[in-house]
Coordinates of N, CA, C and O in Angstrom, one line a residue:
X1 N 2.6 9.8 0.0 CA 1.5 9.6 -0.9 C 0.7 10.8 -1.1 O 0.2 11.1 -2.2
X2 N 0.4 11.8 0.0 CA -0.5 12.6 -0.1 C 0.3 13.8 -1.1 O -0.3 14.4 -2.0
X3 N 1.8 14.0 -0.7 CA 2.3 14.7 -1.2 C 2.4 14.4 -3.0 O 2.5 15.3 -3.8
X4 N 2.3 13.3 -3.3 CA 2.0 13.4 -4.6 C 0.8 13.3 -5.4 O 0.7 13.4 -6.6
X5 N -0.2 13.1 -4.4 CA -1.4 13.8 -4.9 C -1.8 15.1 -4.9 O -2.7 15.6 -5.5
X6 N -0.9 15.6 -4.0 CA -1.1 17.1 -4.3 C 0.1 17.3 -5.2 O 0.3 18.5 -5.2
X7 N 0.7 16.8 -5.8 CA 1.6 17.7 -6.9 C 0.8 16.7 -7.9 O 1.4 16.5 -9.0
X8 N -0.4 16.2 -7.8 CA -0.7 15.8 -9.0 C -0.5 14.6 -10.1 O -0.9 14.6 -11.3
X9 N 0.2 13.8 -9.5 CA 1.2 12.7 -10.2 C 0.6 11.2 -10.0 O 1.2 10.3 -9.4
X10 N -1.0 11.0 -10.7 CA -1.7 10.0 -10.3 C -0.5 8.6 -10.7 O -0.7 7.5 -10.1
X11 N 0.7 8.7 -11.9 CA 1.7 7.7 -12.0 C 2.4 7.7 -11.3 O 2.8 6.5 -11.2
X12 N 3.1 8.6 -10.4 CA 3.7 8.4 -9.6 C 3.3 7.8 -7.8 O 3.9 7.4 -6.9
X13 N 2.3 8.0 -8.0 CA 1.2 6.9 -7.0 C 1.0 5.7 -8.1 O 1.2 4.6 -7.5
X14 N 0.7 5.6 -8.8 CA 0.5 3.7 -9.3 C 2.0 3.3 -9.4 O 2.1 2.1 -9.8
X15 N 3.0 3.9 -9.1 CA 4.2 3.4 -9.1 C 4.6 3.2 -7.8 O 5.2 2.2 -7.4
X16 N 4.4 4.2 -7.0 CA 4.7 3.9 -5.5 C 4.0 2.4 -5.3 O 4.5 1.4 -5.2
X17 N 2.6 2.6 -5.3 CA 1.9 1.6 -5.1 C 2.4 0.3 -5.3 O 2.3 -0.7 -4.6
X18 N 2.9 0.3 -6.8 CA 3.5 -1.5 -7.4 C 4.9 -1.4 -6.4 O 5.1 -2.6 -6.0
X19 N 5.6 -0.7 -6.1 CA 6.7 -0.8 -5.8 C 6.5 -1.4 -4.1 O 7.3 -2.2 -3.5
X20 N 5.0 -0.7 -3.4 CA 4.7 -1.6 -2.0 C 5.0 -3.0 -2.4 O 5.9 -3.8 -2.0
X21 N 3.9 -3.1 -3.2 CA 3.4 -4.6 -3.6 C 4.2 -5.5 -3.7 O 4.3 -6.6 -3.2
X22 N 4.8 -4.7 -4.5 CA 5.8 -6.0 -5.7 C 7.0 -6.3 -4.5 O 7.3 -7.5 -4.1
X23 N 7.7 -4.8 -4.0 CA 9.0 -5.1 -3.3 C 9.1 -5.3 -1.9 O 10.0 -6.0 -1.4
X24 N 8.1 -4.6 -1.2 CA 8.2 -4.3 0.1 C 6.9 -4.2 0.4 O 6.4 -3.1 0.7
X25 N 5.9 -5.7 0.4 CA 5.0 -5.6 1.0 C 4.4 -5.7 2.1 O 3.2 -5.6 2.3
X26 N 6.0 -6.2 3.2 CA 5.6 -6.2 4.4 C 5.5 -4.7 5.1 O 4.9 -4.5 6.2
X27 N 6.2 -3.8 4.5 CA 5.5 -2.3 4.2 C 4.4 -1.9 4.6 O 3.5 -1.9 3.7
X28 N 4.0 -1.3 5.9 CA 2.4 -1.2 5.8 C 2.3 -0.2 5.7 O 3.1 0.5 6.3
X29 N 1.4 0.4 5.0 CA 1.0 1.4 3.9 C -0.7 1.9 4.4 O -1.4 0.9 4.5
X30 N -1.0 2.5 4.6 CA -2.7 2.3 4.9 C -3.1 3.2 3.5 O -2.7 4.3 3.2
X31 N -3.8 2.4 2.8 CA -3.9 3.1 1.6 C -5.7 4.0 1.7 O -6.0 4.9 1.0
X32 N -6.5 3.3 2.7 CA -6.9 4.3 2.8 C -7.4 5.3 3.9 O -8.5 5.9 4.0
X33 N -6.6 5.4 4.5 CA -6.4 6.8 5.2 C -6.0 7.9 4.1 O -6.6 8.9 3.8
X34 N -4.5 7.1 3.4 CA -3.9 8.5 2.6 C -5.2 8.8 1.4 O -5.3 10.0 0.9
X35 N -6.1 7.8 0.9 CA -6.9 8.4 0.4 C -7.7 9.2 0.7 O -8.0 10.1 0.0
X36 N -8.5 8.7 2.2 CA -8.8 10.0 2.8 C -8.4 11.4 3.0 O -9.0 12.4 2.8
X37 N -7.3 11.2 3.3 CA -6.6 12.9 3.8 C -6.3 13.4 2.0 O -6.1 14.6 2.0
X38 N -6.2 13.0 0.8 CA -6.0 13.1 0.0 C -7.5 14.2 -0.4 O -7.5 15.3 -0.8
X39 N -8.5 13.4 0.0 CA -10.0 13.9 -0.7 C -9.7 14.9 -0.1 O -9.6 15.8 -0.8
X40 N -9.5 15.2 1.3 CA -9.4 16.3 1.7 C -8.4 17.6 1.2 O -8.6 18.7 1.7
X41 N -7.6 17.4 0.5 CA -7.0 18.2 0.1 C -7.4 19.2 -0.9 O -7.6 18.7 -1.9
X42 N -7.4 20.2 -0.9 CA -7.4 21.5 -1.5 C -7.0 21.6 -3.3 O -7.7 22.0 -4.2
X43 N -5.6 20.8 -3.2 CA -4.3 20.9 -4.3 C -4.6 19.9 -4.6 O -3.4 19.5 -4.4
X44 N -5.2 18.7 -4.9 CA -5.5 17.7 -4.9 C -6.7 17.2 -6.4 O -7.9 17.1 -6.5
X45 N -5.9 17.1 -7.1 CA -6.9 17.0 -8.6 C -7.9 16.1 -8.7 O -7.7 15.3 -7.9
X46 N -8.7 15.9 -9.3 CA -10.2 15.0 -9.0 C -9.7 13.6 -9.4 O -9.8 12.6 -8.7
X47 N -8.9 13.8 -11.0 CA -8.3 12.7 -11.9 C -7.2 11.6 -10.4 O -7.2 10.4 -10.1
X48 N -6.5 12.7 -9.8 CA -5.7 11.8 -8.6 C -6.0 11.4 -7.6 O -5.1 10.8 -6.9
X49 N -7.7 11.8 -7.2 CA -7.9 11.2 -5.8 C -8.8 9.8 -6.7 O -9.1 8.7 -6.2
X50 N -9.1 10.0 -7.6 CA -9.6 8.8 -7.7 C -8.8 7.7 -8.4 O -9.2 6.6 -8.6
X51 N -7.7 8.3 -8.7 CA -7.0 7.0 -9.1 C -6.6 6.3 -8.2 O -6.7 5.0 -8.3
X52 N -5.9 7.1 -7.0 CA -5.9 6.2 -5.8 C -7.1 5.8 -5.1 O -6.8 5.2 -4.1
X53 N -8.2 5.8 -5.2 CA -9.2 5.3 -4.9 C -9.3 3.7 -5.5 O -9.3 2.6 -5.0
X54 N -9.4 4.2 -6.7 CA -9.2 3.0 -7.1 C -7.5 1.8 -6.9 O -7.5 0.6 -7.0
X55 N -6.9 2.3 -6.7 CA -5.9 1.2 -6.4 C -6.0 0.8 -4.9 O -5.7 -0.3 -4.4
X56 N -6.3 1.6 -4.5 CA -6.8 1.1 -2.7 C -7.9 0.1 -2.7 O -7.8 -0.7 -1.8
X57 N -8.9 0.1 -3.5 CA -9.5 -0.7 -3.3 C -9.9 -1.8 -4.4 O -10.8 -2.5 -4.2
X58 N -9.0 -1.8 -5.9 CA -8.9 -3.0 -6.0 C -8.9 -4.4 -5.7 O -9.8 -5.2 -6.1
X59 N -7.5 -5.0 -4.7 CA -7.6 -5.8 -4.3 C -9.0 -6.5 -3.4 O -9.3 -7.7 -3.4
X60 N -9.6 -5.4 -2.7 CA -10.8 -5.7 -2.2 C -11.9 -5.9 -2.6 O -12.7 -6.7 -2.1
X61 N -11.9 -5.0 -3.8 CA -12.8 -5.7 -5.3 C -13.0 -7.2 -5.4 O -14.0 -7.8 -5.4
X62 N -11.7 -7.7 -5.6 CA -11.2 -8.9 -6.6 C -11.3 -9.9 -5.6 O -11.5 -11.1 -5.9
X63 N -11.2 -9.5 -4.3 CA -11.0 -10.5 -3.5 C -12.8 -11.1 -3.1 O -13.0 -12.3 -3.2
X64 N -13.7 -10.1 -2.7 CA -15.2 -10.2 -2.6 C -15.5 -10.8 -3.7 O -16.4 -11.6 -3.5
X65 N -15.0 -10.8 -5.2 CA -15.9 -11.1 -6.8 C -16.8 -11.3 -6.9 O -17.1 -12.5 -7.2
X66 N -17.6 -10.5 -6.7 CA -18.4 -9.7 -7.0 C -18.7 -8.8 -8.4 O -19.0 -7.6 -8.4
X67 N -18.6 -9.5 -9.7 CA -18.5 -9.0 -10.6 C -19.0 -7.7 -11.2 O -18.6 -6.7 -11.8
X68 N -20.6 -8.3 -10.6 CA -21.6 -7.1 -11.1 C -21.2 -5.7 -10.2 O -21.5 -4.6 -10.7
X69 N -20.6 -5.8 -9.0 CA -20.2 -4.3 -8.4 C -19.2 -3.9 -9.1 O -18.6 -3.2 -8.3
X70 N -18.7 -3.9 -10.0 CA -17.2 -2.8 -10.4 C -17.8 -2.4 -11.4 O -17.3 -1.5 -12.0
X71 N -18.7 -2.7 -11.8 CA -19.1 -1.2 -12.5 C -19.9 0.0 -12.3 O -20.1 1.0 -13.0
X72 N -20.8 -0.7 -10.5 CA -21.4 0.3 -10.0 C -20.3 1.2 -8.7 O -20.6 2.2 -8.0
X73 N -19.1 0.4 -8.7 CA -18.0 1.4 -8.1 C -17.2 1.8 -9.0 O -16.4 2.6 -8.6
X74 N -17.3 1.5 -10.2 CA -16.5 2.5 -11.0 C -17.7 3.9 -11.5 O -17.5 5.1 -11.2
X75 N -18.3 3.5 -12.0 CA -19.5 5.0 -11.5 C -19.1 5.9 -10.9 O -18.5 6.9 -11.2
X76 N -19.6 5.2 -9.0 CA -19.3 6.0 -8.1 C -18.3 6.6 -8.4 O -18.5 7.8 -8.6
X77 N -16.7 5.9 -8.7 CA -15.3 7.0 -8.6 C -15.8 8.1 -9.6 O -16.4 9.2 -9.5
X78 N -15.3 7.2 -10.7 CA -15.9 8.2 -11.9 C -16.5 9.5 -12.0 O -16.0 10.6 -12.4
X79 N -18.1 9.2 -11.4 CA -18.4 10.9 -11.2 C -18.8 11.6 -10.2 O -19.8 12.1 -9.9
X80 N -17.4 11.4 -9.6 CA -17.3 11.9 -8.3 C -17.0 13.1 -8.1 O -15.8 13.4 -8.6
X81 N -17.8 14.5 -7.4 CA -17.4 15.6 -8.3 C -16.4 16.8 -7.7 O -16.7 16.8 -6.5
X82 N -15.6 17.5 -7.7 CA -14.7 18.4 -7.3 C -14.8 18.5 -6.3 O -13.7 18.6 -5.6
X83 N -15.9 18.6 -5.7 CA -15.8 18.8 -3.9 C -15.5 18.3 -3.1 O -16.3 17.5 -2.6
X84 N -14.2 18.4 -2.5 CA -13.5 17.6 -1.1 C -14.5 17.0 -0.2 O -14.6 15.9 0.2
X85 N -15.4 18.1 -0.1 CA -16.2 17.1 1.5 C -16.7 16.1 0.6 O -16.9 15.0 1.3
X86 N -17.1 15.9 -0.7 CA -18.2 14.7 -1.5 C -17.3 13.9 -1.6 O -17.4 12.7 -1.4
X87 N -15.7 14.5 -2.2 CA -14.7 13.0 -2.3 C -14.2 12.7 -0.9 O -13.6 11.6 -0.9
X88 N -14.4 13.2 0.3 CA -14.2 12.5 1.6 C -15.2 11.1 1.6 O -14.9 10.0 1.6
X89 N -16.3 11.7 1.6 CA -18.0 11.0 1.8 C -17.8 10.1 0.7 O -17.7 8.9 1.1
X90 N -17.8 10.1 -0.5 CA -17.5 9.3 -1.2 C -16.8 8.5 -1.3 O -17.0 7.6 -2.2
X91 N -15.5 8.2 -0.4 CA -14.2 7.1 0.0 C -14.8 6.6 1.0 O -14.9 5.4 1.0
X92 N -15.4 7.3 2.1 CA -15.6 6.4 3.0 C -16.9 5.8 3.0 O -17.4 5.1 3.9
X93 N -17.5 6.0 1.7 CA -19.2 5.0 2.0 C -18.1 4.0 1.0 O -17.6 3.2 1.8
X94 N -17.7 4.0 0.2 CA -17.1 3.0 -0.2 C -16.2 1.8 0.6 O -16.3 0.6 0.3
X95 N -15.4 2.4 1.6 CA -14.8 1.8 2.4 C -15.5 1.6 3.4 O -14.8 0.7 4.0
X96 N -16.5 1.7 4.0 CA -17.7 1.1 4.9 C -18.1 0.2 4.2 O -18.0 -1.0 4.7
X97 N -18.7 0.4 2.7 CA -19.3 -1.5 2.4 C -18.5 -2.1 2.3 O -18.7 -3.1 3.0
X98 N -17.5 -2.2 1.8 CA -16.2 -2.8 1.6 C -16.3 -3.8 2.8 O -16.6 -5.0 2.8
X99 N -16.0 -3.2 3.8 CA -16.0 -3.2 5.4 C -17.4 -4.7 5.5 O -17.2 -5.9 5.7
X100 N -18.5 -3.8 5.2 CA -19.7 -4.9 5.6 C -19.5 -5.5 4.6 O -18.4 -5.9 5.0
X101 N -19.6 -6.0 3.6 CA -19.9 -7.1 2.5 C -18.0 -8.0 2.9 O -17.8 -9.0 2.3
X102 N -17.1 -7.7 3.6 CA -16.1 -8.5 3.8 C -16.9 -9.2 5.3 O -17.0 -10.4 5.5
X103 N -17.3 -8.1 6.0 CA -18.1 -9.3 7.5 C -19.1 -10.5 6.7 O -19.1 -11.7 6.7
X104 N -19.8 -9.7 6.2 CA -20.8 -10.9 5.2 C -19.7 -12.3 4.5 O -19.9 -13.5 4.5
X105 N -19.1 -11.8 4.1 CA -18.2 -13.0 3.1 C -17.6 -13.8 3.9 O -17.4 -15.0 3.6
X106 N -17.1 -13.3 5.6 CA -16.6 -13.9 6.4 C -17.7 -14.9 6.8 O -17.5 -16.1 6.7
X107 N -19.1 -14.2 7.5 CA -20.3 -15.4 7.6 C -20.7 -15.9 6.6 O -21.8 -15.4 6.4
X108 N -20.6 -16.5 5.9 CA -20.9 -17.3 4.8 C -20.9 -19.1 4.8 O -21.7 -19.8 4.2
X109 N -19.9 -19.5 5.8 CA -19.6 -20.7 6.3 C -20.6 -20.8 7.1 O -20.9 -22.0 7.2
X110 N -21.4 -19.8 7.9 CA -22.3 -20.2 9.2 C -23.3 -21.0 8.4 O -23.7 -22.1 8.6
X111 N -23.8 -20.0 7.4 CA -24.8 -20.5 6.7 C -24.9 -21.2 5.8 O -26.0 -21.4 5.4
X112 N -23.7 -21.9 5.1 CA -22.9 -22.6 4.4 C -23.7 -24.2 5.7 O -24.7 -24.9 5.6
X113 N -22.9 -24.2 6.5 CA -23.0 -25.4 7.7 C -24.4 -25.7 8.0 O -24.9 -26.8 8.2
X114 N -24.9 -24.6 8.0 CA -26.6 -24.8 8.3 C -27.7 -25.4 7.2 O -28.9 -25.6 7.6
X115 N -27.3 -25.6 5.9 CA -28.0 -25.7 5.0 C -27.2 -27.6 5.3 O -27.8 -28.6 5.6
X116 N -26.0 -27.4 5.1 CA -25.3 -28.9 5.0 C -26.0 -29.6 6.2 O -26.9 -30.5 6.1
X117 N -25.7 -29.1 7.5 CA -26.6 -29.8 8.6 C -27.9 -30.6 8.7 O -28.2 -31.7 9.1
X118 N -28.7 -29.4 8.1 CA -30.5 -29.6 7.5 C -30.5 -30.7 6.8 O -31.0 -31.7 7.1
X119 N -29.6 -30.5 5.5 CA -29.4 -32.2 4.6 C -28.8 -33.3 5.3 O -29.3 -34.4 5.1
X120 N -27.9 -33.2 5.9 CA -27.6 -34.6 6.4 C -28.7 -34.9 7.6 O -28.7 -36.1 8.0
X121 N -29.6 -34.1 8.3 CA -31.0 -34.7 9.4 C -31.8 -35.0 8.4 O -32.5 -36.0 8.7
X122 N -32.0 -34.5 7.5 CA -33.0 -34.9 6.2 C -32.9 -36.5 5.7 O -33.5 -36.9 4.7
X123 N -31.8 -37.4 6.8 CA -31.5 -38.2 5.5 C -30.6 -38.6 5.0 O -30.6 -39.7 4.5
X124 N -29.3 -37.6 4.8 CA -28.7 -37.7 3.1 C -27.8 -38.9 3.9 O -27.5 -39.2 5.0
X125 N -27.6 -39.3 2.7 CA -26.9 -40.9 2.1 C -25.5 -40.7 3.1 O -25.3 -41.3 4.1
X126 N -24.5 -39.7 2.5 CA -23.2 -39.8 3.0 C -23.0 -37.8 3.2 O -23.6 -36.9 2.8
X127 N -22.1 -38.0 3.9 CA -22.0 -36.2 4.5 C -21.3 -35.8 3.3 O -21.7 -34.7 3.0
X128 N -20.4 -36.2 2.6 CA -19.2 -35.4 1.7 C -20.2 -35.4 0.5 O -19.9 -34.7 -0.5
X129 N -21.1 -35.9 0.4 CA -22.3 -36.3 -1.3 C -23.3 -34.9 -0.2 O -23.2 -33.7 -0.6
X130 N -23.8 -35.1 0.7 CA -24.9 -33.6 1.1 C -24.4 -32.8 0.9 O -25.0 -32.2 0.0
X131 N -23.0 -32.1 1.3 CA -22.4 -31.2 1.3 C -22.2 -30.5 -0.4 O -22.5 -29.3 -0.8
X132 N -21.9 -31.3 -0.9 CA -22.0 -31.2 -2.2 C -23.1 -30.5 -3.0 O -23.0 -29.5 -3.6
X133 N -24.2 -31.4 -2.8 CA -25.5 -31.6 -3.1 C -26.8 -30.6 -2.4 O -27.9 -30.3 -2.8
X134 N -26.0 -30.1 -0.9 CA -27.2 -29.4 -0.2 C -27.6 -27.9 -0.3 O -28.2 -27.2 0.5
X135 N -27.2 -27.5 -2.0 CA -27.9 -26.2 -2.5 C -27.6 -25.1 -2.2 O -28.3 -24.2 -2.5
X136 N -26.4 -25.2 -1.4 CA -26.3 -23.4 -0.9 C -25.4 -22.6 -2.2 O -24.9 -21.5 -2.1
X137 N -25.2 -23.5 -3.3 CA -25.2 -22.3 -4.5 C -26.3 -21.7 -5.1 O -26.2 -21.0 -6.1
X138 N -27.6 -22.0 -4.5 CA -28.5 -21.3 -4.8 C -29.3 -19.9 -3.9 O -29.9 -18.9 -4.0
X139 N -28.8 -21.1 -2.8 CA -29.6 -20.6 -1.1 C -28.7 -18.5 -1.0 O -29.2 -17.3 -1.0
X140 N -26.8 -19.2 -1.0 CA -26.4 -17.7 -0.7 C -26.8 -16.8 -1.7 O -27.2 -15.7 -1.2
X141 N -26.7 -16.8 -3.2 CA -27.0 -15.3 -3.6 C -28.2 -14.9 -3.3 O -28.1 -13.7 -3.0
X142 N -29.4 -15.4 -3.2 CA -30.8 -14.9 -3.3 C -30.5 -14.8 -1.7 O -31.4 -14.1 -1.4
X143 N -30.1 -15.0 -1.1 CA -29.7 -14.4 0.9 C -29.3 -13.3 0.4 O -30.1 -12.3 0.2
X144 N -27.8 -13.2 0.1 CA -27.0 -11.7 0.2 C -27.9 -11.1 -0.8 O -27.9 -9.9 -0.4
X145 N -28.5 -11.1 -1.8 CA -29.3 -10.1 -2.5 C -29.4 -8.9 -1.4 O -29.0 -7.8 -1.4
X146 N -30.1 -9.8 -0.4 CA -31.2 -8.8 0.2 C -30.2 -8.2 1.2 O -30.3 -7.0 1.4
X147 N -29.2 -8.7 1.8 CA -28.2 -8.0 2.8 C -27.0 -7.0 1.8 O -26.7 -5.9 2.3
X148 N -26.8 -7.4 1.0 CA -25.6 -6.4 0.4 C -26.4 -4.8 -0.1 O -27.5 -4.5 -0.5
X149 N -25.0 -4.2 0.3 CA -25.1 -2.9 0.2 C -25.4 -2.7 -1.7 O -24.9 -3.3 -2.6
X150 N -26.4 -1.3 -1.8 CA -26.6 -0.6 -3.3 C -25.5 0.3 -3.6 O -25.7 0.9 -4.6
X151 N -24.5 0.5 -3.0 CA -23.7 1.3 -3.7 C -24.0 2.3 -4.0 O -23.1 2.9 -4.7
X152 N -25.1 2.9 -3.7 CA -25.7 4.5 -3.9 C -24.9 5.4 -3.3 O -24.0 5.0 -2.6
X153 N -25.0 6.6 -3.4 CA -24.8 7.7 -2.7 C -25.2 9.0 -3.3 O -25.4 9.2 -4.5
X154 N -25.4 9.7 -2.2 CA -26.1 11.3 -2.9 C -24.8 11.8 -2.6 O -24.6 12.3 -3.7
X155 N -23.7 11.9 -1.8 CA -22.9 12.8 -2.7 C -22.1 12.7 -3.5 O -21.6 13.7 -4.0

């Protein structure tokens, strides 16, 4: 992988990539390490470290949906600028929230159960009608507001 980011060939990386996917996805691939050691590269074109940026962390995108972030992580790639150490720093603050907002999505159930619990000692009629009924499509976004990462970065 790295070797064809340094020859430059950001298609010949989205084609390796479909070819993990598609043929051999028990293939483990760590897609971002090689993006890492990529930023680091010298020979290494701005247009090709971020294309693999972005295919590395697609799936991770789509999987969180999170709508309103891909356009504040397409930014980030976007104008990310010629300097190896900023496109290092710049993959891995990406790959750190990535990291925290997937622990977040994982606790979601704790506090999911704690709101349902509250309603069914409240009272409620039948448990599968509280569960339903007990508001935590309101409760979680205005929560994670305040816990998810801005997506900022100074480099």
């Amino acid at each position: 992988v790295v070797t064809l980011g340094e020859a430059n060939a950001p298609d010949g990386i989205q084609n390796l990539f479909d070819t993990q996917h598609n043929y051999v996805s028990d293939l483990n691939i760590n897609w971002e390490e090689c993006t890492v050691e990529l930023a680091r590269s010298q020979s290494a074109s701005t247009e090709t470290f971020q294309s693999l940026l972005r295919l590395s962390i697609a799936n991770r995108l789509d999987a969180l949906d999170v709508g309103k972030w891909q356009n504040k992580v397409e930014i980030l790639i976007s104008e990310c600028p010629d300097d190896r150490n900023v496109r290092e720093e710049r993959a891995k603050l990406l790959y750190s929230n990535f990291a925290y907002c997937e622990q977040l999505k994982e606790a979601t159930w704790l506090l999911e159960l704690a709101v349902w619990k509250a309603n069914i000692d409240e009272g409620g009629d039948e448990r599968y009608q509280c569960r339903i009924n007990c508001g935590v499509q309101e409760i979680l976004p205005n929560v994670f507001s305040f816990l998810l990462p801005t997506w900022e970065s100074n480099p």
